[in-house]
Every structure is written in structure tokens, then in C-alpha cells.
XYZ file of C-alpha atoms in Angstrom:
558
model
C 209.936 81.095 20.197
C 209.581 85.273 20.175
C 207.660 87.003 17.768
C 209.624 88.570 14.908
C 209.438 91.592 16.130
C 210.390 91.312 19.947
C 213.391 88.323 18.300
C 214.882 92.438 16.291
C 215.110 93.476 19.930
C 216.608 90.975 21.308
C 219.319 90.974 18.375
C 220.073 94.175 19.006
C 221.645 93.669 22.568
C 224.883 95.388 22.226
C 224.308 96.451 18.713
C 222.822 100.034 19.371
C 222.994 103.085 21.940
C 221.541 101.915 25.523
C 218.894 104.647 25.526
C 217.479 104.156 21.652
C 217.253 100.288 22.832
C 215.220 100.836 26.163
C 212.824 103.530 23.889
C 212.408 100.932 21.204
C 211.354 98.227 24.004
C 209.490 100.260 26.059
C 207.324 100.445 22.168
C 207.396 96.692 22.149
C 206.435 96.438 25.563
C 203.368 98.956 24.700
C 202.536 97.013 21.584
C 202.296 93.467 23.366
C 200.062 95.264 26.458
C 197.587 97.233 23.618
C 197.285 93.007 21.774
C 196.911 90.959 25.159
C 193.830 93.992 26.059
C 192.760 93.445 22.618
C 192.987 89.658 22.596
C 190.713 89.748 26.301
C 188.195 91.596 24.962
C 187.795 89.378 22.310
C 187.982 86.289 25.259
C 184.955 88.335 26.571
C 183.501 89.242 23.933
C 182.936 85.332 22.621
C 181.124 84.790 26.330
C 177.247 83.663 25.586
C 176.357 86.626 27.821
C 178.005 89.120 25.914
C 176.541 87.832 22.964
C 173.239 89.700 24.190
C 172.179 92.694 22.543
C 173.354 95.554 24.212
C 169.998 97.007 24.850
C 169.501 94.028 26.814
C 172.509 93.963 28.788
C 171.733 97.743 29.818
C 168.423 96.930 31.018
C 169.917 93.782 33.149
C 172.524 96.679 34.521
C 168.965 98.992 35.369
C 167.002 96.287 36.810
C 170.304 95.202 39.187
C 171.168 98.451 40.320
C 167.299 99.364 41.608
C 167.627 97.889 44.923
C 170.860 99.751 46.043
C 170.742 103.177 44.199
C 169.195 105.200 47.386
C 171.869 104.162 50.244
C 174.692 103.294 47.934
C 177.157 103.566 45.364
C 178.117 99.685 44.881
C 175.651 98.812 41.938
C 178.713 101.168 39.858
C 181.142 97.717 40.192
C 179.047 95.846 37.587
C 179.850 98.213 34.950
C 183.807 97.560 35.637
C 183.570 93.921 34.832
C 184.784 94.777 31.307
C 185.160 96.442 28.556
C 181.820 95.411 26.476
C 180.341 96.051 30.101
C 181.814 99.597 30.796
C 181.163 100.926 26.936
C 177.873 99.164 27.323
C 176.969 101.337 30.404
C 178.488 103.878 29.734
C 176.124 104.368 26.422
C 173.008 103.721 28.333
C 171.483 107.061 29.610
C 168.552 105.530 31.395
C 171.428 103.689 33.639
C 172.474 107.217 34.769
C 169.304 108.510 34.258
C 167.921 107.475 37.649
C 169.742 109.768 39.897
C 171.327 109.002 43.383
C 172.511 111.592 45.868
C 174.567 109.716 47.979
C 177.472 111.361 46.319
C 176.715 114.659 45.494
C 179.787 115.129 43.232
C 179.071 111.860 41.220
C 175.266 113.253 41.123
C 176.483 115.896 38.585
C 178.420 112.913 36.850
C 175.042 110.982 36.166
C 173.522 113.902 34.766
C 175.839 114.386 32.523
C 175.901 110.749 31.281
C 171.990 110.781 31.230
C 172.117 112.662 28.086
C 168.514 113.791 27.476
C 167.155 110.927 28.606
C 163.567 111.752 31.240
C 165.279 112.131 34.415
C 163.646 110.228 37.752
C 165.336 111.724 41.420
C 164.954 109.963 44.418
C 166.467 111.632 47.116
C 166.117 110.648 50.689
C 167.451 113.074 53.951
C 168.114 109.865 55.757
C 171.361 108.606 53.715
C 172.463 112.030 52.674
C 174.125 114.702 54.511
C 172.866 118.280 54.558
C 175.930 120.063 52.700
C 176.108 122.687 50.201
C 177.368 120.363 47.577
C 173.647 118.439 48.114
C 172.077 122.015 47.736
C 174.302 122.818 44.630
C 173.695 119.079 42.981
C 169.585 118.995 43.618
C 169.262 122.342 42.061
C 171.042 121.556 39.004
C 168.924 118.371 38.804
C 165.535 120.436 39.277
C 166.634 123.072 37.142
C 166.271 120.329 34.357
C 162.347 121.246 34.419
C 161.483 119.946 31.154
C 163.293 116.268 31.481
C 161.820 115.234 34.657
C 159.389 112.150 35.052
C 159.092 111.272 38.558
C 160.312 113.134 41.986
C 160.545 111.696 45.388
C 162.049 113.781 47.795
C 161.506 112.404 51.313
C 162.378 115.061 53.832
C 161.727 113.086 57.003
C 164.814 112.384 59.102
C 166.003 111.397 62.894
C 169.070 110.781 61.699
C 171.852 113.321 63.654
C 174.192 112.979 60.917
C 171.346 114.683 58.578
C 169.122 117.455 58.418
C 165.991 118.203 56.720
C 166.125 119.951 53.651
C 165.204 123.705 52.649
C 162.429 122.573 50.002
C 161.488 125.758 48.613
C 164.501 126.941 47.687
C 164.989 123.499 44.893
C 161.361 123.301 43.745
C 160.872 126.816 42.844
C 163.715 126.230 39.956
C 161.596 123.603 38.414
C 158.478 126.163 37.055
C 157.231 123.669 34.554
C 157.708 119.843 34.197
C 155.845 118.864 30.943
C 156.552 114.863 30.643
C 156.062 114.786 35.046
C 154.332 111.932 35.728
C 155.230 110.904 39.296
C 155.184 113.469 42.100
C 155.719 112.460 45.540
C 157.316 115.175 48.714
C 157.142 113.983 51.915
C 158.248 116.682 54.853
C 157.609 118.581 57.574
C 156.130 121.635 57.920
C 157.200 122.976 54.881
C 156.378 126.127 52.525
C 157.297 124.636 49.650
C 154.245 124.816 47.299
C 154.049 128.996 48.128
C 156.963 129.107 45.653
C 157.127 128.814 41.443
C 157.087 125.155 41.862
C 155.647 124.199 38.893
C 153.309 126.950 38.487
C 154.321 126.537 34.401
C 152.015 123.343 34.481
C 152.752 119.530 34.779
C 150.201 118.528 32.424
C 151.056 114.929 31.847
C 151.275 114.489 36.185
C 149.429 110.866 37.101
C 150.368 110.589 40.782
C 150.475 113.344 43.558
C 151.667 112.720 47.057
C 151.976 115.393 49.436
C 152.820 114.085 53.066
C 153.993 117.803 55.824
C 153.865 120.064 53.028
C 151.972 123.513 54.377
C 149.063 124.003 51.721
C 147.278 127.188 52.157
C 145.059 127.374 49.822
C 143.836 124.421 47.322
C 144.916 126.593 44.610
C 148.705 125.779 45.405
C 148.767 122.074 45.174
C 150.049 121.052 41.406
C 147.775 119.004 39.273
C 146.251 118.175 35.904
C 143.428 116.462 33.955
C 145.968 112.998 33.366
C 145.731 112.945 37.426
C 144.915 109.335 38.509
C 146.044 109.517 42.196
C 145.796 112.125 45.199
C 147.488 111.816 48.152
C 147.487 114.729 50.485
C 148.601 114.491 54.342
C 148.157 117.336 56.638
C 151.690 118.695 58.198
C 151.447 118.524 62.033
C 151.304 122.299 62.290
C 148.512 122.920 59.837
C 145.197 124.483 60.310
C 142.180 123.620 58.169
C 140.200 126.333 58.588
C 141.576 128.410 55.668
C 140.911 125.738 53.526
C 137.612 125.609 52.062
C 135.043 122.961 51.002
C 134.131 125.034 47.661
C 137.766 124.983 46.950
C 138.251 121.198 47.458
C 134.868 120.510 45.046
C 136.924 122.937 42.838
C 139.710 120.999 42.785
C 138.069 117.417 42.497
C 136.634 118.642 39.778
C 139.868 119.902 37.880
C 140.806 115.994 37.889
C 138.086 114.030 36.009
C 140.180 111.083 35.679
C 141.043 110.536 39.508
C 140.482 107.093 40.836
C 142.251 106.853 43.724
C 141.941 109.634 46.261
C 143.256 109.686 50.217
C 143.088 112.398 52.632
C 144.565 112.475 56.067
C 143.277 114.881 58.289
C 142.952 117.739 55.344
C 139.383 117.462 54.878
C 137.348 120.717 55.013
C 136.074 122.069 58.134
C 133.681 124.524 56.582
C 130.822 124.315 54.373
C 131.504 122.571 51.003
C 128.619 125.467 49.496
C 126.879 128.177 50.634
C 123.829 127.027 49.741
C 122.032 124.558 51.448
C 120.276 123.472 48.488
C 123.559 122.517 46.301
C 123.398 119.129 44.667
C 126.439 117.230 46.011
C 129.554 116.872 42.998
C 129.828 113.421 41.571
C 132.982 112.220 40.523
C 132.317 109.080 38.554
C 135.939 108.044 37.659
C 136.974 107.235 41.494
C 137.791 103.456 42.408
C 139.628 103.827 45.375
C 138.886 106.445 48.523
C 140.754 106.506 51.868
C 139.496 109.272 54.660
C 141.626 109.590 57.731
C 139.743 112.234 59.992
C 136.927 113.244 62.670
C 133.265 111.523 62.188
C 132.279 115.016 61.422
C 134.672 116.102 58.400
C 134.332 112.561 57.011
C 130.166 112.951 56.961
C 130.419 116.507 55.585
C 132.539 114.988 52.704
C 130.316 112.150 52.008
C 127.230 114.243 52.075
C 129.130 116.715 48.994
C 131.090 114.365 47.146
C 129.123 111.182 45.703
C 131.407 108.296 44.805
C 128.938 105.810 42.717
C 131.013 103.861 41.602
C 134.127 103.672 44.081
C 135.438 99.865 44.523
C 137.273 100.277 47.924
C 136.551 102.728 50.953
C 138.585 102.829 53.739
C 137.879 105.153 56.586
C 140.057 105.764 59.585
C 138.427 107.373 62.640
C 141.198 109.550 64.328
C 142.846 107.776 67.387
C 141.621 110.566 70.491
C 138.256 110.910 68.498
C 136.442 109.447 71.920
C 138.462 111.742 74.055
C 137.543 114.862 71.768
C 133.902 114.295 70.794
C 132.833 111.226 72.991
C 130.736 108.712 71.452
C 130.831 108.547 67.357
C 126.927 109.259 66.082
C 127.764 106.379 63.431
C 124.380 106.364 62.547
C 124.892 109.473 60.863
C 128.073 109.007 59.301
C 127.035 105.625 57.949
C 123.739 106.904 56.541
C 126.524 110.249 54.711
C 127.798 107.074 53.300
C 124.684 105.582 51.697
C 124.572 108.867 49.931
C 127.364 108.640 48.735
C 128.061 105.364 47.370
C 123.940 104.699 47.093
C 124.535 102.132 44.192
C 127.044 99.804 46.644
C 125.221 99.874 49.959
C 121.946 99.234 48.332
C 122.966 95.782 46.899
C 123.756 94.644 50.165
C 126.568 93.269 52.466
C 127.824 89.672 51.567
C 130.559 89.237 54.185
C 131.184 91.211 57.975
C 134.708 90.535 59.731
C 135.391 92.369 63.031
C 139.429 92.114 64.047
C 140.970 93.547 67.787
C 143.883 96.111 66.520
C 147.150 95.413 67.357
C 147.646 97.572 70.513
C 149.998 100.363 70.753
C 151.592 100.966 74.357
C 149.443 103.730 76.172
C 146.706 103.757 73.763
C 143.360 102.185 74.165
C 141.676 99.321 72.259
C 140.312 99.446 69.006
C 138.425 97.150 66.053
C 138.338 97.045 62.518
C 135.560 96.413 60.382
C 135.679 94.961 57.143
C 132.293 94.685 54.935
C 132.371 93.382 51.502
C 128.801 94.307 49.519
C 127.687 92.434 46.553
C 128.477 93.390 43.160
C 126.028 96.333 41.782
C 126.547 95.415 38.459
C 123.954 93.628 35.994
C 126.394 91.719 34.741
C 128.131 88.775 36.894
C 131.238 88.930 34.611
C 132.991 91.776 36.990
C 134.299 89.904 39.869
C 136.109 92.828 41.570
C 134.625 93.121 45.415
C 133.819 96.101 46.663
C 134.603 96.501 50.078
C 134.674 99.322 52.889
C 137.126 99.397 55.505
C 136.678 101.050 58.971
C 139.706 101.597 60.527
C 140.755 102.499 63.995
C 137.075 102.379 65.857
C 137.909 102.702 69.567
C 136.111 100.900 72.195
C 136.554 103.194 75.332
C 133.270 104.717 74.162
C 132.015 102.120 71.443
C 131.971 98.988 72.063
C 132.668 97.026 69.061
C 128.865 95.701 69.115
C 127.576 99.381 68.333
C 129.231 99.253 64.670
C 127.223 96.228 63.876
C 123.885 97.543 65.336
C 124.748 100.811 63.678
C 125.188 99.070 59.891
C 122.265 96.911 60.564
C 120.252 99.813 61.373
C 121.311 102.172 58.560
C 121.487 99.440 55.699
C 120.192 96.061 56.950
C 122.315 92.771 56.839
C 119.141 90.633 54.783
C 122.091 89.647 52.704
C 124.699 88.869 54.970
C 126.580 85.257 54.255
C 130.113 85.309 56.124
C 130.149 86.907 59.629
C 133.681 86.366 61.052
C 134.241 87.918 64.933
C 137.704 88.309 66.175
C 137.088 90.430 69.256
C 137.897 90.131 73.026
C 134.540 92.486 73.374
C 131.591 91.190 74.582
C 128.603 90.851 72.116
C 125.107 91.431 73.813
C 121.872 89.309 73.269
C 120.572 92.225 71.544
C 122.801 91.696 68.579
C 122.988 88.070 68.319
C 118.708 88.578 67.970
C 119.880 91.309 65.110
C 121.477 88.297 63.244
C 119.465 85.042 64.135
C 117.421 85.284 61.674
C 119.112 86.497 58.816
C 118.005 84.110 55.934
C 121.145 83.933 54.350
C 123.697 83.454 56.843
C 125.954 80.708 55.952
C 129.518 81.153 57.859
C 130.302 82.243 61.372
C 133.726 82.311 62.532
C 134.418 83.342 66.425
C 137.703 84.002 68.002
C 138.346 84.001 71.538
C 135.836 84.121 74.518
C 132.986 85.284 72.214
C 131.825 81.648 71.479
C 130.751 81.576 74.507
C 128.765 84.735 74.003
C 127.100 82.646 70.893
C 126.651 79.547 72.524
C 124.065 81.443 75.611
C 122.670 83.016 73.333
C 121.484 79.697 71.351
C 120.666 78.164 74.821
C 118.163 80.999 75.910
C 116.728 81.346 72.494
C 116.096 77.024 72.505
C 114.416 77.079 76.107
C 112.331 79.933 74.624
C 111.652 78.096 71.361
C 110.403 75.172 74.113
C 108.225 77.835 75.882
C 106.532 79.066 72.672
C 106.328 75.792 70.220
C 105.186 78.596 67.908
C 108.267 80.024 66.840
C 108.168 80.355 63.241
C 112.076 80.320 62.748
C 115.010 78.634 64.251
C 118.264 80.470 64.903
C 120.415 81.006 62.568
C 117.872 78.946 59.575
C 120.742 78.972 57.005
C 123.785 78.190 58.792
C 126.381 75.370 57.090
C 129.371 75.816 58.718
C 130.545 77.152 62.592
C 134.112 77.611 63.575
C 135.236 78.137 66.806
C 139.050 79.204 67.388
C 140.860 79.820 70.630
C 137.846 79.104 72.683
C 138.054 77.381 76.091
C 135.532 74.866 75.847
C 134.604 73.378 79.366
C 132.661 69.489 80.097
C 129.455 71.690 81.282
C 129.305 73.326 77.729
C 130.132 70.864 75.275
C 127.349 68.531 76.878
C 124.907 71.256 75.886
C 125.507 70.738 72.100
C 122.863 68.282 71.757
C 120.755 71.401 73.092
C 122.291 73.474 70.715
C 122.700 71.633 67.361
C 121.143 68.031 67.787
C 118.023 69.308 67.304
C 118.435 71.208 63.574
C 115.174 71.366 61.475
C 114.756 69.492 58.704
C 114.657 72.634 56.503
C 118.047 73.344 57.608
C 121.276 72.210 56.091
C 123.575 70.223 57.724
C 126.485 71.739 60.029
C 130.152 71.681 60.288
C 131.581 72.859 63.085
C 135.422 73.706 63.486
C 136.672 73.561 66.722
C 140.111 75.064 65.578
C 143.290 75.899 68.485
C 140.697 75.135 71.183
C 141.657 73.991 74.880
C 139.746 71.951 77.120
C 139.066 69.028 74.952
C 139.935 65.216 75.226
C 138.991 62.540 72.758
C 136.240 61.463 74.886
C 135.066 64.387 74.726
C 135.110 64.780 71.133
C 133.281 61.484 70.732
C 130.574 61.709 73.233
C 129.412 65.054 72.064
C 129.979 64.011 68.255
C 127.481 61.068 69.387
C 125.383 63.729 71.229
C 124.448 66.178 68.156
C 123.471 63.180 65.467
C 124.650 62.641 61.624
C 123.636 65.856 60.679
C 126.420 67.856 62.608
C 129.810 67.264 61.650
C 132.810 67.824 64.286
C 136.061 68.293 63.264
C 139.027 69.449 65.322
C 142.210 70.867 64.567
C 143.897 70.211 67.709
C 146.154 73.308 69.168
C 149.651 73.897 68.547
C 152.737 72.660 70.944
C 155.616 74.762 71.557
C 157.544 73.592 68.276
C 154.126 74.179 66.085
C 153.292 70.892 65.576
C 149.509 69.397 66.084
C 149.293 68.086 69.347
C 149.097 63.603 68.530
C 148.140 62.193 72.006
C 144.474 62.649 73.348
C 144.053 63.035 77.219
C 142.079 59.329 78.055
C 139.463 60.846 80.769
């Protein structure tokens, strides 16, 4: 029944001195506890999942401790499941190698256990407290210069149980990061980059991001050739005017590789050269630029810095720009732009969509624009759409109508196809004649009460067409398809269709028309005016939505 050995013991009973019997089982008892451990690793170690190669299993503990590593401690259980697990873990330096803050004594723990493996830190003020051990544990992590591969410090806090961090102090430990590849501070109002920080060089750096940092002179932000993305923010307190536009082309041109570049509110406010007659810098490589800033800094930039071949453009128009300079001269700024990215504007925008911003409480109304041009390119194989984004256009001063005029003006809309309108603005005559008789026009979309802006219009413009028989082109000669959403359609109106759209050209193609989360329409209605425009319109309607966001079945009978 007992093993051999423990059966001795037993036997014994009686046999020997009390004391050398409880030493000699307390050996048995340590023997037995060392072969059951050894006989459930062995359980363990014939699971299928611990049949995985350990380099494998390390990476499933990385991938399952990325979610949690900023706020909390917890991923650390996994690695107690078992032995394999733990001896596993324990082996893997990249595990450690990402280091958390949240306890600054354990911080110095991962380090250590990160052998010399690249180190990434990723430390935010909002789950740590602002103690000397945090001071003591991100210095010794900085001060590890030459095994760092990505930093992101983010130094933005409400949080009363937290403070913002002395930057300066940390980064001006780390002189020189030669495998840095990921650099991202985000703060307030701080000094930071007047120190060492990485004056040594961070040759191998792909992606800045500066948010609050004070930069006072271009000279102090850290970059390289290998830089693929800029990011710089303005802090709230700084001034621009020390910052010049020959320092900026300076530093665009130290990065030849760039392709994504975005600037809040840190553009230039001087000349970019002090000679008129300078040819503008242009940076080839760029795919991606984002300007958040007055008209004015945003056309001095475009008129220096040519972007030929940029896919994306987004520009932001700062929120009080009507209060400060009145009414945006975006004639101007969109003709800076045709400078700039000649190549793009010159083939031609394909698609125009105009959205209402969400409103923010004591702030006025604003739009979006979003214009997609046609592909420059010879070749129809490259399929990525270049498109420019304008951002943030208020309407106390500009109504959204004086964008459209304003592109139209500066670079034509001959190849407009998709015009979509999701505005609460009113759109005047005078731009509805801009776009009648644009020969490629295919798509409208209207939201809201601006149908009704389209539909006059197409009324006057037929009782003019019956005035003068010798009109040579009908409104809107290439449109296919109409959709109207969240429109109020009223009896008066919807008799007028036959006006409207029985009458199409022969030339023309046939319509669709939409009539998608309307009110104000019955199924007589729908029939009578489907009867009204002829085979070559096509009605369909969606219906609207009932409380519980279902299509509403049952047609009103009058």
C-alpha cells in the first residue's frame, strides 16, 4: 500500500529516538511534496497548449497583456498559471520589455528582466501618482539611452490624485537614442526640448509627436533623415513669432522621407524667405498633410511649400477665425492651394460632400467640405483617392454656399460627378446656376430643407426654359440618380414633379429618385406622382423609421 520507503518509517514507530524519527519524516514528507510538484508539471506539461514552442507561448503572453499594461498590473496572473508558464515568462525579455509605471517599484523589476532587449515606455500622468519613486523609476528607464525604441509620455492630467510631470528633468538623461523609432510627448507648457534630450542624435526616429511642448526655435525639435511622420501642436502659452519660416523650410528639408506632416497652430507667422523672388521648397515624398491654423498662416505655407504629390489634405480653419479676421478671403487661400498641389487640382474634382458639424454648446455653426479630385496619374492602376478636407468652416460670416462658389471659381467643377449636401444652410439660385449645367453631374444627394432649395430652383429655370424655347441645355443634362432624405415633402410640391422631371430630354438618361426618411407622403401620393413623371423616372421610397427602427408597413389611404 506505502511506498518502500515511507513503509521504513512507519516500521520504525517505537524503534528509534522521537526526534531522529520526526527529522527523518519531515525528509519523507519533503521528498513526496518535491515528486507530486514534479509529477504536475509533467500533468501540464503533456497539455496540447504547452506543447507550443515557447517562443510562441511568450508572444500569446505579449499580445494578452497589451490591453491592460497602462492602468494595471493584472496581465502578471497569466504568468502564475504554472510552472512551464512562469519559466516561460520569465525568459521572455520582450514580455518585460514593454514597461508599465503603475508600480514604480515593479518598474525597476521589468527592467531588470528585460535584459537588453529595445525597451518601449508608455507612461501616462493619469494612472500614476506624482511620487519620487515615479521620478527615481523613469530616470533609470531613460537613462537606458541606447535601448530605447518608442516613448510615449502623456503629461496631460485632471486627475487630483496626479500631477503633471517635470519633463526636463527625465529627457535630458536620454542624450542619444540610436535604435528610437517612435517618439511621442504630449504636455503642457513644457521646456523640455531646451535640455540634452537627445541632442546625441536619434538617427533611426520614424515618428515625432509633440503635443504642449514649448519649442523655441526649430532647431530644438529632434529628428532625422528615417523621419516618416511630424506631428507638432502648439502649447497654449506659445508665441509664434520667434519661430521662423526659413527655419521651418530648413527643417522640412532635413526630412526627405516625410509623408505625413500635421501642424496645429505652429505655422510661421513671418516670411518663409527674404526674398520675394524665392522659388517655393518642394517636398516630393509627402502623402499626407493636416494644417490646423488662420487662413493667413495656412496660405503663406502653401504658397512656400509645394506638395505635388500629397494624397490627403486636411485643413482646419481655427474656431474664432470669423470673430478675429471676419470673413475668410477663400479665394485666396484656395488659389495658395493650386500652387501647391498644381498636379491634383488640375485633374479636377470627381465628388463634393458638404456635412453641418456636430455643434458644441456656445459655439456657432460650422460645415465641412469634403472634395475628392481624380487621379493625376497616367496610369489607371493606382486607385488611391486623393481627397482634401476642410474642416471647421464657420457660417456666422460664410455661409456654407461661399465655399462652393469659392472652389468653382478658383478651379472649376467641369468634372464634378457626386454632389452630396447635408446642410441646414440655405443654397442661393446663384449656385444652383453654378452647377446646372455641369456636363458630368451624375449624383445629388440633399439632406434636410435644402430639397426644397433644389426643387425652386428647377421650377424657375423650367418656366424660363418655356419663355425662351431656345435654351440650348436642360438642368442638370447628366443627372441619373436624385436622393432626397429628411425632406418634408408637401401635396403642393410633389404635384409639381411632372414639371420638374416628366419632361426629361431624350438625350438625358433616365432618373432615380430616392425619397429616403421623408415625411409627408401617403401611398397615393406615391402613385399619383409616380404616374405623373412617366417611365423614365423611377420613384422609390424608403419609408421613415418608427420609434423601435423599423420601416414604417401601413400607408395613410387619403
Amino acid at each position: 500500500m506505502w511506498s518502500i520507503a515511507t513503509q521504513r518509517l512507519l516500521d520504525k514507530d517505537g524503534k528509534i529516538l522521537a526526534d531522529e524519527h520526526r527529522e527523518l519524516i519531515r525528509k519523507r514528507v519533503n521528498e513526496l511534496k518535491n515528486e507530486i510538484c514534479a509529477l504536475h508539471r509533467l500533468h501540464n506539461t503533456l497539455a496540447p497548449i504547452n506543447r507550443l514552442p515557447p517562443e510562441i507561448l511568450s508572444r500569446i503572453f505579449v499580445q494578452s497583456s497589451a490591453e491592460c499594461r497602462q492602468d494595471s498590473l493584472s496581465w502578471i496572473q497569466v504568468t502564475h498559471t504554472c510552472h512551464h508558464w512562469r519559466m516561460v515568462a520569465l525568459d521572455s525579455a520582450a514580455l518585460w520589455s514593454d514597461i508599465s509605471f503603475v508600480n514604480p517599484a515593479f518598474t525597476k523589476v521589468m527592467l531588470a528582466r528585460s535584459k537588453n532587449a529595445p525597451l518601449h515606455v508608455d507612461l501616462s500622468t493619469s494612472y500614476t501618482r506624482k511620487t519620487p519613486a515615479i521620478y527615481e523609476a523613469l530616470s533609470e528607464v531613460l537613462d537606458q539611452g541606447s535601448r530605447l525604441r518608442s516613448i510615449a509620455i502623456d503629461n496631460v492630467t485632471n486627475s487630483r490624485r496626479s500631477g503633471r510631470l517635470h519633463l526636463r528633468r527625465f529627457l535630458s538623461k536620454c542624450y542619444a537614442a540610436p535604435i528610437l523609432e517612435d517618439l511621442r510627448l504630449h504636455t503642457s507648457m513644457d521646456h523640455c526640448l531646451s535640455s540634452a534630450f537627445l541632442r546625441g542624435g536619434s538617427p533611426t526616429l520614424k515618428h515625432l509627436e509633440l503635443s504642449g511642448c514649448i519649442i523655441s526655435n526649430w532647431n530644438t525639435i529632434p529628428f532625422g533623415t528615417a523621419l516618416l511622420t511630424l506631428n507638432l501642436a502648439r502649447s497654449s502659452s506659445q508665441v509664434n513669432e520667434n519661430l521662423s519660416g526659413s527655419g521651418f523650410i530648413s527643417l522640412l528639408q532635413n526630412v526627405p522621407s516625410l509623408e505625413n506632416l500635421h501642424i496645429r497652430f505652429l505655422l510661421p507667422r513671418g516670411l518663409y524667405s527674404q526674398s520675394p523672388a524665392a522659388a517655393p521648397f518642394t517636398h516630393s515624398k509627402l502623402r499626407t498633410l493636416e494644417l490646423i491654423d488662420y487662413p493667413e498662416n495656412i496660405e503663406a505655407f502653401l504658397r512656400a511649400v509645394y506638395v505635388p504629390n500629397a494624397e490627403n489634405i486636411i485643413l482646419s480653419l481655427d474656431d474664432d477665425v470669423t470673430l478675429r479676421y471676419g470673413y475668410p478671403d477663400l479665394t485666396t487661400l484656395f488659389g495658395a492651394l493650386q500652387s501647391s498641389w498644381h498636379k491634383v487640382v488640375s485633374a479636377g474634382i470627381g465628388e463634393l460632400r458638404v456635412s453641418s458639424d456636430e455643434l458644441s454648446y456656445g459655439t456657432p455653426p460650422s460645415h465641412s467640405f469634403w472634395f475628392k479630385f481624380n487621379n493625376p496619374a497616367s496610369t489607371a492602376s493606382i486607385q488611391s483617392p486623393y481627397t482634401l478636407d476642410l474642416r471647421r468652416v464657420q457660417i456666422a460670416n460664410l455661409e456654407a454656399e461661399a465655399v462652393i462658389l469659392a472652389a468653382e471659381e478658383c478651379w472649376g467643377m467641369l468634372e464634378l460627378q457626386v454632389l452630396d449636401l447635408d446642410t441646414d444652410a440655405e443654397m442661393s439660385f446663384s449656385t444652383w446656376e453654378v452647377m446646372w449645367s455641369l456636363p458630368k453631374l451624375q449624383d445629388i444627394t440633399t439632406v434636410g430643407p435644402l430639397f426644397d432649395d433644389l426643387f425652386q430652383y428647377l421650377i424657375e429655370e423650367h418656366i424660363y426654359m418655356e419663355e425662351d424655347p431656345g435654351t440650348p441645355i436642360s438642368p442638370f443634362p447628366a443627372l441619373s440618380s436624385l436622393t432626397v432624405e429628411d425632406a418634408a415633402l408637401s401635396p403642393e410640391e410633389l404635384y409639381q414633379w411632372e414639371i420638374v422631371f416628366g419632361d426629361r430630354p431624350e438625350h438625358a438618361p433616365n432618373l432615380k429618385v430616392t425619397l429616403s426618411q421623408c415625411s409627408g407622403l401617403t401611398k397615393k401620393m406615391l402613385e399619383d406622382t409616380t404616374a405623373l413623371v412617366g417611365p423614365r423616372v423611377e420613384i422609390v421610397w424608403e419609408g421613415q423609421l418608427d420609434s423601435h427602427g423599423g420601416a414604417v408597413a401601413i400607408w395613410d389611404a387619403d
